[in-house]
mmCIF file of C-alpha atoms in Angstrom:
data_model
loop_
_atom_site.group_PDB
_atom_site.id
_atom_site.type_symbol
_atom_site.label_atom_id
_atom_site.label_comp_id
_atom_site.label_asym_id
_atom_site.label_seq_id
_atom_site.Cartn_x
_atom_site.Cartn_y
_atom_site.Cartn_z
ATOM 1 C CA UNK I 1 46.586 -39.932 6.611
ATOM 2 C CA UNK I 2 49.939 -38.531 6.663
ATOM 3 C CA UNK I 3 48.723 -35.227 7.412
ATOM 4 C CA UNK I 4 46.541 -36.549 10.328
ATOM 5 C CA UNK I 5 49.392 -38.361 11.750
ATOM 6 C CA UNK I 6 51.581 -35.260 11.644
ATOM 7 C CA UNK I 7 48.823 -33.264 13.134
ATOM 8 C CA UNK I 8 48.370 -35.925 16.041
ATOM 9 C CA UNK I 9 52.066 -35.604 16.722
ATOM 10 C CA UNK I 10 52.225 -32.066 17.158
ATOM 11 C CA UNK I 11 49.014 -31.762 19.412
ATOM 12 C CA UNK I 12 49.449 -31.436 22.937
ATOM 13 C CA UNK I 13 48.217 -33.956 25.703
ATOM 14 C CA UNK I 14 44.407 -33.832 26.050
ATOM 15 C CA UNK I 15 43.794 -32.148 22.877
ATOM 16 C CA UNK I 16 41.705 -34.442 20.694
ATOM 17 C CA UNK I 17 40.791 -34.041 17.074
ATOM 18 C CA UNK I 18 37.399 -35.598 17.709
ATOM 19 C CA UNK I 19 36.508 -33.205 20.713
ATOM 20 C CA UNK I 20 37.870 -30.331 18.467
ATOM 21 C CA UNK I 21 35.668 -31.100 15.498
ATOM 22 C CA UNK I 22 32.454 -31.875 17.639
ATOM 23 C CA UNK I 23 32.864 -28.548 19.325
ATOM 24 C CA UNK I 24 33.578 -26.774 15.950
ATOM 25 C CA UNK I 25 30.358 -28.234 14.383
ATOM 26 C CA UNK I 26 28.227 -27.668 17.651
ATOM 27 C CA UNK I 27 29.131 -24.115 18.622
ATOM 28 C CA UNK I 28 27.196 -22.408 15.959
ATOM 29 C CA UNK I 29 24.061 -24.281 16.865
ATOM 30 C CA UNK I 30 24.294 -23.558 20.634
ATOM 31 C CA UNK I 31 24.618 -19.882 19.953
ATOM 32 C CA UNK I 32 21.585 -20.028 17.408
ATOM 33 C CA UNK I 33 19.758 -21.950 20.291
ATOM 34 C CA UNK I 34 20.793 -19.272 22.814
ATOM 35 C CA UNK I 35 19.510 -16.389 20.686
ATOM 36 C CA UNK I 36 16.151 -18.332 20.279
ATOM 37 C CA UNK I 37 15.928 -18.870 23.967
ATOM 38 C CA UNK I 38 16.228 -15.014 24.370
ATOM 39 C CA UNK I 39 14.038 -13.917 21.477
ATOM 40 C CA UNK I 40 11.267 -16.551 22.112
ATOM 41 C CA UNK I 41 10.957 -15.979 25.807
ATOM 42 C CA UNK I 42 7.283 -14.518 25.429
ATOM 43 C CA UNK I 43 6.038 -17.793 24.092
ATOM 44 C CA UNK I 44 8.010 -20.633 25.557
ATOM 45 C CA UNK I 45 10.197 -21.220 28.555
ATOM 46 C CA UNK I 46 13.204 -18.990 28.221
ATOM 47 C CA UNK I 47 14.284 -15.499 28.714
ATOM 48 C CA UNK I 48 17.241 -13.234 29.294
ATOM 49 C CA UNK I 49 18.925 -14.877 31.920
ATOM 50 C CA UNK I 50 18.786 -18.454 30.467
ATOM 51 C CA UNK I 51 19.712 -17.491 27.012
ATOM 52 C CA UNK I 52 22.693 -15.429 28.322
ATOM 53 C CA UNK I 53 23.873 -18.324 30.119
ATOM 54 C CA UNK I 54 23.739 -20.492 26.956
ATOM 55 C CA UNK I 55 25.491 -17.978 24.731
ATOM 56 C CA UNK I 56 28.134 -17.641 27.340
ATOM 57 C CA UNK I 57 28.313 -21.605 27.528
ATOM 58 C CA UNK I 58 29.325 -21.686 23.947
ATOM 59 C CA UNK I 59 32.490 -19.530 24.394
ATOM 60 C CA UNK I 60 33.339 -21.436 27.677
ATOM 61 C CA UNK I 61 33.003 -24.697 25.358
ATOM 62 C CA UNK I 62 35.651 -23.322 22.924
ATOM 63 C CA UNK I 63 37.844 -22.408 25.858
ATOM 64 C CA UNK I 64 37.565 -25.949 27.314
ATOM 65 C CA UNK I 65 37.651 -27.851 24.099
ATOM 66 C CA UNK I 66 40.560 -26.103 22.277
ATOM 67 C CA UNK I 67 42.800 -23.969 24.453
ATOM 68 C CA UNK I 68 42.618 -20.683 26.260
ATOM 69 C CA UNK I 69 44.085 -18.511 23.473
ATOM 70 C CA UNK I 70 41.323 -19.811 20.774
ATOM 71 C CA UNK I 71 38.652 -18.732 23.225
ATOM 72 C CA UNK I 72 40.192 -15.235 23.345
ATOM 73 C CA UNK I 73 40.589 -15.015 19.768
ATOM 74 C CA UNK I 74 37.003 -15.980 19.124
ATOM 75 C CA UNK I 75 35.715 -13.162 21.651
ATOM 76 C CA UNK I 76 38.149 -10.059 22.349
ATOM 77 C CA UNK I 77 38.261 -8.992 25.840
ATOM 78 C CA UNK I 78 37.501 -5.328 25.155
ATOM 79 C CA UNK I 79 34.401 -6.482 22.867
ATOM 80 C CA UNK I 80 33.058 -8.740 25.992
ATOM 81 C CA UNK I 81 33.550 -5.495 28.246
ATOM 82 C CA UNK I 82 31.656 -3.439 25.846
ATOM 83 C CA UNK I 83 28.707 -5.945 25.386
ATOM 84 C CA UNK I 84 28.281 -6.305 29.180
ATOM 85 C CA UNK I 85 28.180 -2.565 29.585
ATOM 86 C CA UNK I 86 25.765 -2.172 27.000
ATOM 87 C CA UNK I 87 23.526 -4.853 28.032
ATOM 88 C CA UNK I 88 23.272 -3.160 31.684
ATOM 89 C CA UNK I 89 22.943 0.124 30.026
ATOM 90 C CA UNK I 90 20.090 -0.984 27.623
ATOM 91 C CA UNK I 91 18.034 -2.121 30.784
ATOM 92 C CA UNK I 92 18.486 1.323 32.719
ATOM 93 C CA UNK I 93 18.346 3.407 29.467
ATOM 94 C CA UNK I 94 14.738 1.772 28.495
ATOM 95 C CA UNK I 95 13.835 2.438 32.111
ATOM 96 C CA UNK I 96 14.819 6.215 32.025
ATOM 97 C CA UNK I 97 13.560 6.538 28.606
ATOM 98 C CA UNK I 98 9.914 5.677 29.953
ATOM 99 C CA UNK I 99 10.212 8.304 32.616
ATOM 100 C CA UNK I 100 11.413 10.892 30.174
ATOM 101 C CA UNK I 101 8.541 10.102 28.005
ATOM 102 C CA UNK I 102 6.017 11.078 30.741
ATOM 103 C CA UNK I 103 5.464 7.712 32.475
ATOM 104 C CA UNK I 104 6.687 6.187 35.529
ATOM 105 C CA UNK I 105 10.158 4.323 35.900
ATOM 106 C CA UNK I 106 9.998 1.098 33.836
ATOM 107 C CA UNK I 107 6.213 1.811 32.659
ATOM 108 C CA UNK I 108 6.767 0.757 29.121
ATOM 109 C CA UNK I 109 3.386 1.710 27.974
ATOM 110 C CA UNK I 110 4.795 5.382 28.019
ATOM 111 C CA UNK I 111 7.001 4.713 25.137
ATOM 112 C CA UNK I 112 3.650 4.766 22.884
ATOM 113 C CA UNK I 113 4.339 8.373 22.461
ATOM 114 C CA UNK I 114 7.665 7.563 20.586
ATOM 115 C CA UNK I 115 6.386 4.914 18.138
ATOM 116 C CA UNK I 116 2.442 4.711 18.485
ATOM 117 C CA UNK I 117 1.512 1.043 18.290
ATOM 118 C CA UNK I 118 -0.516 0.765 21.293
ATOM 119 C CA UNK I 119 0.261 0.749 24.907
ATOM 120 C CA UNK I 120 -0.242 -2.816 25.493
ATOM 121 C CA UNK I 121 1.845 -4.047 22.498
ATOM 122 C CA UNK I 122 4.396 -1.595 23.956
ATOM 123 C CA UNK I 123 4.580 -3.373 27.166
ATOM 124 C CA UNK I 124 5.071 -6.556 25.259
ATOM 125 C CA UNK I 125 7.826 -5.144 23.286
ATOM 126 C CA UNK I 126 9.435 -3.328 26.260
ATOM 127 C CA UNK I 127 9.868 -6.595 27.869
ATOM 128 C CA UNK I 128 11.798 -7.852 24.716
ATOM 129 C CA UNK I 129 14.110 -4.897 24.882
ATOM 130 C CA UNK I 130 14.958 -5.381 28.396
ATOM 131 C CA UNK I 131 15.394 -9.213 27.956
ATOM 132 C CA UNK I 132 17.984 -8.531 25.348
ATOM 133 C CA UNK I 133 19.874 -6.324 27.668
ATOM 134 C CA UNK I 134 19.913 -8.978 30.422
ATOM 135 C CA UNK I 135 21.013 -11.572 28.044
ATOM 136 C CA UNK I 136 24.016 -9.424 26.788
ATOM 137 C CA UNK I 137 25.005 -8.643 30.392
ATOM 138 C CA UNK I 138 24.630 -12.361 31.459
ATOM 139 C CA UNK I 139 26.647 -13.523 28.699
ATOM 140 C CA UNK I 140 29.415 -11.044 29.025
ATOM 141 C CA UNK I 141 29.880 -11.797 32.934
ATOM 142 C CA UNK I 142 29.641 -15.489 32.365
ATOM 143 C CA UNK I 143 32.462 -15.500 29.848
ATOM 144 C CA UNK I 144 34.505 -13.036 31.877
ATOM 145 C CA UNK I 145 34.130 -15.106 35.085
ATOM 146 C CA UNK I 146 35.330 -18.202 33.210
ATOM 147 C CA UNK I 147 38.350 -16.492 31.673
ATOM 148 C CA UNK I 148 39.604 -14.946 35.127
ATOM 149 C CA UNK I 149 38.858 -17.964 37.206
ATOM 150 C CA UNK I 150 40.649 -20.329 34.933
ATOM 151 C CA UNK I 151 43.442 -18.351 33.996
ATOM 152 C CA UNK I 152 43.995 -16.786 37.529
ATOM 153 C CA UNK I 153 43.730 -13.425 36.161
ATOM 154 C CA UNK I 154 46.442 -13.378 33.679
ATOM 155 C CA UNK I 155 44.578 -14.096 30.537
ATOM 156 C CA UNK I 156 47.435 -15.975 28.732
ATOM 157 C CA UNK I 157 47.426 -19.436 29.851
ATOM 158 C CA UNK I 158 44.507 -21.401 31.058
ATOM 159 C CA UNK I 159 42.704 -24.746 31.158
ATOM 160 C CA UNK V 1 5.714 -45.851 64.722
ATOM 161 C CA UNK V 2 2.957 -46.307 62.043
ATOM 162 C CA UNK V 3 1.867 -42.695 63.104
ATOM 163 C CA UNK V 4 5.426 -41.305 62.316
ATOM 164 C CA UNK V 5 5.498 -43.048 58.956
ATOM 165 C CA UNK V 6 2.182 -41.624 57.840
ATOM 166 C CA UNK V 7 3.326 -38.184 58.936
ATOM 167 C CA UNK V 8 6.582 -38.441 57.035
ATOM 168 C CA UNK V 9 4.500 -39.700 53.683
ATOM 169 C CA UNK V 10 1.960 -36.978 54.091
ATOM 170 C CA UNK V 11 4.755 -34.199 54.023
ATOM 171 C CA UNK V 12 7.739 -36.097 52.307
ATOM 172 C CA UNK V 13 8.561 -32.906 49.941
ATOM 173 C CA UNK V 14 9.594 -30.910 53.227
ATOM 174 C CA UNK V 15 11.492 -33.814 54.607
ATOM 175 C CA UNK V 16 13.676 -33.938 51.424
ATOM 176 C CA UNK V 17 14.238 -30.103 51.498
ATOM 177 C CA UNK V 18 15.374 -30.272 55.145
ATOM 178 C CA UNK V 19 17.585 -33.159 54.667
ATOM 179 C CA UNK V 20 19.314 -31.368 51.722
ATOM 180 C CA UNK V 21 19.453 -28.148 53.864
ATOM 181 C CA UNK V 22 21.116 -30.063 56.788
ATOM 182 C CA UNK V 23 23.822 -31.676 54.197
ATOM 183 C CA UNK V 24 24.668 -27.968 53.242
ATOM 184 C CA UNK V 25 24.684 -26.619 56.795
ATOM 185 C CA UNK V 26 26.883 -29.460 58.171
ATOM 186 C CA UNK V 27 29.375 -28.777 55.184
ATOM 187 C CA UNK V 28 29.183 -25.121 56.038
ATOM 188 C CA UNK V 29 29.995 -25.230 59.771
ATOM 189 C CA UNK V 30 31.546 -28.528 60.013
ATOM 190 C CA UNK V 31 34.292 -28.656 57.251
ATOM 191 C CA UNK V 32 37.577 -27.049 57.610
ATOM 192 C CA UNK V 33 38.175 -26.558 53.652
ATOM 193 C CA UNK V 34 36.887 -23.378 52.024
ATOM 194 C CA UNK V 35 35.795 -25.050 48.782
ATOM 195 C CA UNK V 36 33.756 -27.597 50.747
ATOM 196 C CA UNK V 37 32.095 -24.750 52.652
ATOM 197 C CA UNK V 38 31.078 -22.952 49.250
ATOM 198 C CA UNK V 39 29.810 -26.286 47.993
ATOM 199 C CA UNK V 40 27.523 -26.726 51.134
ATOM 200 C CA UNK V 41 26.220 -23.359 50.702
ATOM 201 C CA UNK V 42 25.327 -23.988 47.029
ATOM 202 C CA UNK V 43 23.636 -27.329 48.340
ATOM 203 C CA UNK V 44 21.696 -24.976 50.995
ATOM 204 C CA UNK V 45 20.648 -22.553 48.217
ATOM 205 C CA UNK V 46 19.400 -25.607 46.137
ATOM 206 C CA UNK V 47 17.198 -26.843 49.086
ATOM 207 C CA UNK V 48 15.661 -23.272 49.431
ATOM 208 C CA UNK V 49 14.916 -22.958 45.782
ATOM 209 C CA UNK V 50 13.379 -26.381 45.788
ATOM 210 C CA UNK V 51 11.126 -25.493 48.529
ATOM 211 C CA UNK V 52 9.901 -22.218 47.021
ATOM 212 C CA UNK V 53 9.251 -23.830 43.808
ATOM 213 C CA UNK V 54 7.252 -26.477 45.275
ATOM 214 C CA UNK V 55 4.955 -24.051 47.149
ATOM 215 C CA UNK V 56 3.587 -23.071 43.801
ATOM 216 C CA UNK V 57 2.524 -26.534 42.490
ATOM 217 C CA UNK V 58 -1.157 -27.100 42.471
ATOM 218 C CA UNK V 59 -2.369 -30.729 41.796
ATOM 219 C CA UNK V 60 -3.583 -31.151 38.082
ATOM 220 C CA UNK V 61 -2.732 -27.697 36.916
ATOM 221 C CA UNK V 62 -0.904 -26.881 33.938
ATOM 222 C CA UNK V 63 2.371 -24.714 33.245
ATOM 223 C CA UNK V 64 2.159 -21.066 33.237
ATOM 224 C CA UNK V 65 2.465 -20.358 29.701
ATOM 225 C CA UNK V 66 -1.116 -19.715 28.059
ATOM 226 C CA UNK V 67 -2.745 -19.615 24.791
ATOM 227 C CA UNK V 68 -3.143 -16.003 24.003
ATOM 228 C CA UNK V 69 -6.292 -15.947 21.984
ATOM 229 C CA UNK V 70 -7.949 -18.328 24.057
ATOM 230 C CA UNK V 71 -7.384 -16.372 27.211
ATOM 231 C CA UNK V 72 -8.410 -13.144 25.652
ATOM 232 C CA UNK V 73 -11.814 -14.272 24.501
ATOM 233 C CA UNK V 74 -12.829 -16.708 27.414
ATOM 234 C CA UNK V 75 -10.817 -15.740 30.121
ATOM 235 C CA UNK V 76 -9.127 -18.461 32.529
ATOM 236 C CA UNK V 77 -9.473 -19.880 36.015
ATOM 237 C CA UNK V 78 -6.558 -19.239 38.300
ATOM 238 C CA UNK V 79 -6.824 -23.111 39.695
ATOM 239 C CA UNK V 80 -5.893 -24.413 36.436
ATOM 240 C CA UNK V 81 -2.474 -22.978 36.353
ATOM 241 C CA UNK V 82 0.259 -23.219 38.642
ATOM 242 C CA UNK V 83 1.353 -20.394 40.663
ATOM 243 C CA UNK V 84 4.162 -18.467 38.564
ATOM 244 C CA UNK V 85 5.315 -16.102 41.542
ATOM 245 C CA UNK V 86 7.730 -18.508 43.133
ATOM 246 C CA UNK V 87 9.249 -19.309 39.573
ATOM 247 C CA UNK V 88 10.071 -15.563 39.213
ATOM 248 C CA UNK V 89 11.307 -15.316 42.682
ATOM 249 C CA UNK V 90 13.699 -18.320 42.515
ATOM 250 C CA UNK V 91 14.851 -17.359 38.967
ATOM 251 C CA UNK V 92 16.373 -14.195 40.486
ATOM 252 C CA UNK V 93 17.621 -16.351 43.409
ATOM 253 C CA UNK V 94 19.504 -18.658 41.165
ATOM 254 C CA UNK V 95 21.181 -15.625 39.374
ATOM 255 C CA UNK V 96 22.224 -14.286 42.917
ATOM 256 C CA UNK V 97 23.673 -17.644 43.768
ATOM 257 C CA UNK V 98 25.716 -17.656 40.478
ATOM 258 C CA UNK V 99 27.044 -14.253 41.167
ATOM 259 C CA UNK V 100 27.850 -15.282 44.880
ATOM 260 C CA UNK V 101 29.771 -18.603 43.665
ATOM 261 C CA UNK V 102 31.797 -16.445 41.149
ATOM 262 C CA UNK V 103 32.848 -14.030 43.732
ATOM 263 C CA UNK V 104 33.705 -16.388 46.455
ATOM 264 C CA UNK V 105 35.922 -18.416 43.972
ATOM 265 C CA UNK V 106 37.825 -15.467 43.031
ATOM 266 C CA UNK V 107 38.165 -14.514 46.797
ATOM 267 C CA UNK V 108 39.144 -18.268 47.236
ATOM 268 C CA UNK V 109 41.765 -18.007 44.531
ATOM 269 C CA UNK V 110 43.453 -14.802 46.258
ATOM 270 C CA UNK V 111 43.527 -16.705 49.556
ATOM 271 C CA UNK V 112 45.277 -19.568 48.090
ATOM 272 C CA UNK V 113 47.735 -17.377 46.350
ATOM 273 C CA UNK V 114 48.686 -15.421 49.644
ATOM 274 C CA UNK V 115 48.516 -18.298 52.165
ATOM 275 C CA UNK V 116 49.321 -21.298 50.010
ATOM 276 C CA UNK V 117 46.704 -23.373 51.679
ATOM 277 C CA UNK V 118 42.833 -23.722 51.650
ATOM 278 C CA UNK V 119 42.426 -25.288 55.152
ATOM 279 C CA UNK V 120 40.739 -22.899 57.708
ATOM 280 C CA UNK V 121 43.057 -23.583 60.676
ATOM 281 C CA UNK V 122 46.177 -23.462 58.753
ATOM 282 C CA UNK V 123 45.369 -19.986 57.486
ATOM 283 C CA UNK V 124 44.489 -19.000 60.898
ATOM 284 C CA UNK V 125 47.868 -19.974 62.316
ATOM 285 C CA UNK V 126 49.634 -18.079 59.432
ATOM 286 C CA UNK V 127 47.418 -15.207 60.407
ATOM 287 C CA UNK V 128 48.583 -15.298 64.041
ATOM 288 C CA UNK V 129 52.195 -15.182 63.348
ATOM 289 C CA UNK X 1 34.282 -29.883 66.772
ATOM 290 C CA UNK X 2 32.591 -32.012 64.402
ATOM 291 C CA UNK X 3 30.243 -33.619 66.786
ATOM 292 C CA UNK X 4 29.254 -30.263 67.792
ATOM 293 C CA UNK X 5 28.459 -29.339 64.130
ATOM 294 C CA UNK X 6 26.550 -32.408 63.729
ATOM 295 C CA UNK X 7 24.514 -31.887 66.908
ATOM 296 C CA UNK X 8 23.696 -28.164 65.733
ATOM 297 C CA UNK X 9 22.657 -29.590 62.112
ATOM 298 C CA UNK X 10 20.518 -32.151 63.806
ATOM 299 C CA UNK X 11 18.708 -29.671 66.099
ATOM 300 C CA UNK X 12 18.179 -27.070 63.386
ATOM 301 C CA UNK X 13 16.689 -29.745 61.148
ATOM 302 C CA UNK X 14 14.412 -30.940 63.805
ATOM 303 C CA UNK X 15 13.271 -27.363 64.365
ATOM 304 C CA UNK X 16 12.453 -26.927 60.871
ATOM 305 C CA UNK X 17 10.722 -30.290 60.514
ATOM 306 C CA UNK X 18 8.641 -29.185 63.551
ATOM 307 C CA UNK X 19 7.674 -26.067 61.764
ATOM 308 C CA UNK X 20 6.363 -27.764 58.749
ATOM 309 C CA UNK X 21 3.765 -29.613 60.528
ATOM 310 C CA UNK X 22 1.490 -26.547 59.760
ATOM 311 C CA UNK X 23 2.505 -26.260 56.208
ATOM 312 C CA UNK X 24 0.007 -27.190 53.639
ATOM 313 C CA UNK X 25 0.265 -30.407 51.760
ATOM 314 C CA UNK X 26 2.004 -30.785 48.327
ATOM 315 C CA UNK X 27 -0.114 -29.644 45.633
ATOM 316 C CA UNK X 28 -2.810 -28.149 47.435
ATOM 317 C CA UNK X 29 -4.779 -25.716 45.419
ATOM 318 C CA UNK X 30 -6.225 -23.851 48.469
ATOM 319 C CA UNK X 31 -2.498 -23.065 49.796
ATOM 320 C CA UNK X 32 -1.975 -19.637 51.336
ATOM 321 C CA UNK X 33 0.568 -19.128 48.630
ATOM 322 C CA UNK X 34 -1.724 -19.667 45.672
ATOM 323 C CA UNK X 35 -5.100 -17.803 46.907
ATOM 324 C CA UNK X 36 -3.694 -14.233 47.461
ATOM 325 C CA UNK X 37 -1.811 -12.437 44.766
ATOM 326 C CA UNK X 38 -1.001 -14.966 42.081
ATOM 327 C CA UNK X 39 -4.728 -15.250 40.918
ATOM 328 C CA UNK X 40 -4.467 -11.671 39.616
ATOM 329 C CA UNK X 41 -1.365 -12.338 37.759
ATOM 330 C CA UNK X 42 -2.704 -15.507 36.226
ATOM 331 C CA UNK X 43 -6.033 -13.835 35.300
ATOM 332 C CA UNK X 44 -4.934 -10.554 34.101
ATOM 333 C CA UNK X 45 -1.312 -10.809 32.960
ATOM 334 C CA UNK X 46 -2.260 -11.740 29.272
ATOM 335 C CA UNK X 47 -4.793 -9.072 28.957
ATOM 336 C CA UNK X 48 -2.624 -6.379 30.353
ATOM 337 C CA UNK X 49 0.776 -7.029 28.632
ATOM 338 C CA UNK X 50 -0.024 -9.451 25.703
ATOM 339 C CA UNK X 51 2.689 -12.121 26.618
ATOM 340 C CA UNK X 52 1.401 -15.663 27.028
ATOM 341 C CA UNK X 53 4.242 -16.555 29.327
ATOM 342 C CA UNK X 54 3.375 -15.271 32.732
ATOM 343 C CA UNK X 55 6.675 -15.802 34.316
ATOM 344 C CA UNK X 56 8.198 -13.419 31.585
ATOM 345 C CA UNK X 57 5.557 -11.048 32.143
ATOM 346 C CA UNK X 58 5.960 -10.794 35.937
ATOM 347 C CA UNK X 59 9.890 -10.771 35.560
ATOM 348 C CA UNK X 60 9.809 -8.199 32.897
ATOM 349 C CA UNK X 61 6.997 -5.891 33.541
ATOM 350 C CA UNK X 62 5.382 -6.144 37.192
ATOM 351 C CA UNK X 63 8.719 -6.811 38.667
ATOM 352 C CA UNK X 64 10.818 -4.830 36.576
ATOM 353 C CA UNK X 65 12.600 -3.041 39.114
ATOM 354 C CA UNK X 66 13.632 -6.263 40.843
ATOM 355 C CA UNK X 67 15.034 -7.803 37.516
ATOM 356 C CA UNK X 68 16.905 -4.290 36.794
ATOM 357 C CA UNK X 69 18.717 -4.480 40.163
ATOM 358 C CA UNK X 70 19.366 -8.200 39.363
ATOM 359 C CA UNK X 71 21.309 -7.184 36.336
ATOM 360 C CA UNK X 72 23.363 -4.845 38.422
ATOM 361 C CA UNK X 73 23.901 -7.410 41.030
ATOM 362 C CA UNK X 74 25.413 -9.780 38.400
ATOM 363 C CA UNK X 75 27.254 -6.895 36.665
ATOM 364 C CA UNK X 76 28.579 -5.953 39.961
ATOM 365 C CA UNK X 77 29.653 -9.716 40.655
ATOM 366 C CA UNK X 78 31.642 -9.582 37.160
ATOM 367 C CA UNK X 79 33.254 -6.289 38.265
ATOM 368 C CA UNK X 80 34.357 -7.654 41.535
ATOM 369 C CA UNK X 81 35.834 -10.904 40.053
ATOM 370 C CA UNK X 82 37.566 -8.665 37.355
ATOM 371 C CA UNK X 83 38.919 -6.161 40.079
ATOM 372 C CA UNK X 84 40.122 -9.056 42.507
ATOM 373 C CA UNK X 85 41.698 -11.394 40.144
ATOM 374 C CA UNK X 86 42.858 -9.498 36.807
ATOM 375 C CA UNK X 87 46.593 -8.707 36.508
ATOM 376 C CA UNK X 88 47.898 -6.539 33.825
ATOM 377 C CA UNK X 89 51.372 -7.546 32.847
#
């Protein structure tokens, strides 16, 4: 009780213990759900765009519930940039790999020469690779939009 | 009057989109605040997206997620499934709308930093000086 | 100015409502949007790609080029926001 009172005295206005605990419990499940939406996009509503937005929303939730510094410490700016570039490059890389393997640009069935598992199965798996790329890019851009817009570009003080 | 009401009821979905579009259009051209203009543009885009999604509806049809083995062995009739193409197109349109909103908010932030206001006429006055 | 905007909005809405007179009714299976191209996707997409979700199949495979540039668009939007706002101290 004593520790709790000390803690409440030191927190700034607007930071609540209840909200912080709820977010700490919820964020891993939100990220797990985002990964599920990306990976399970073949069999249920979902896909790269939706799952990427959910993954980005988990980091935005940390930034809203705690403060800006915590959000930055959970996801470094450099990591974020690398993930975004990796996502966009994964999409174009798969497309160019298809062209290099002798098919058309973005014709995933040409990747059958790389790992033989049937051209139709490769069309299904190629969509999965592409969706992962889209999800990474969308997550990174969402988090970066929130950081830049809420701190005015300084990335030190925010909401 | 009765003819008019039957006309509205027969095509009521289009009336909803047109009214939404009018709200957004009025906010875009009638308001002076830049953020209100941006909100109007978002409402406008929502109206367009709703119209396209409703173009794919078929009465009594089910969602475009099929049973793989059932379809591979027996095939499927196109009338049983709603049209998936508007959903795909509007998925990309939503992403474009998010990008536009982000870039527009960034530019609005820079305008506020330089001129200290978001009202259109005050910005024009400061530009004229 | 506000009255002019209101009149312009009303005129645009009236023209659009006049245009919807010829549109198909809600949920019509014989609507022009539902009889031409989408039937091929519904009937053949599962056999051609082995993806049960037709929306994902069309998004990732048939319209893959479109989705690729969609990713480039949102990437460029993030790049634009960073280059407009970011200030390094």
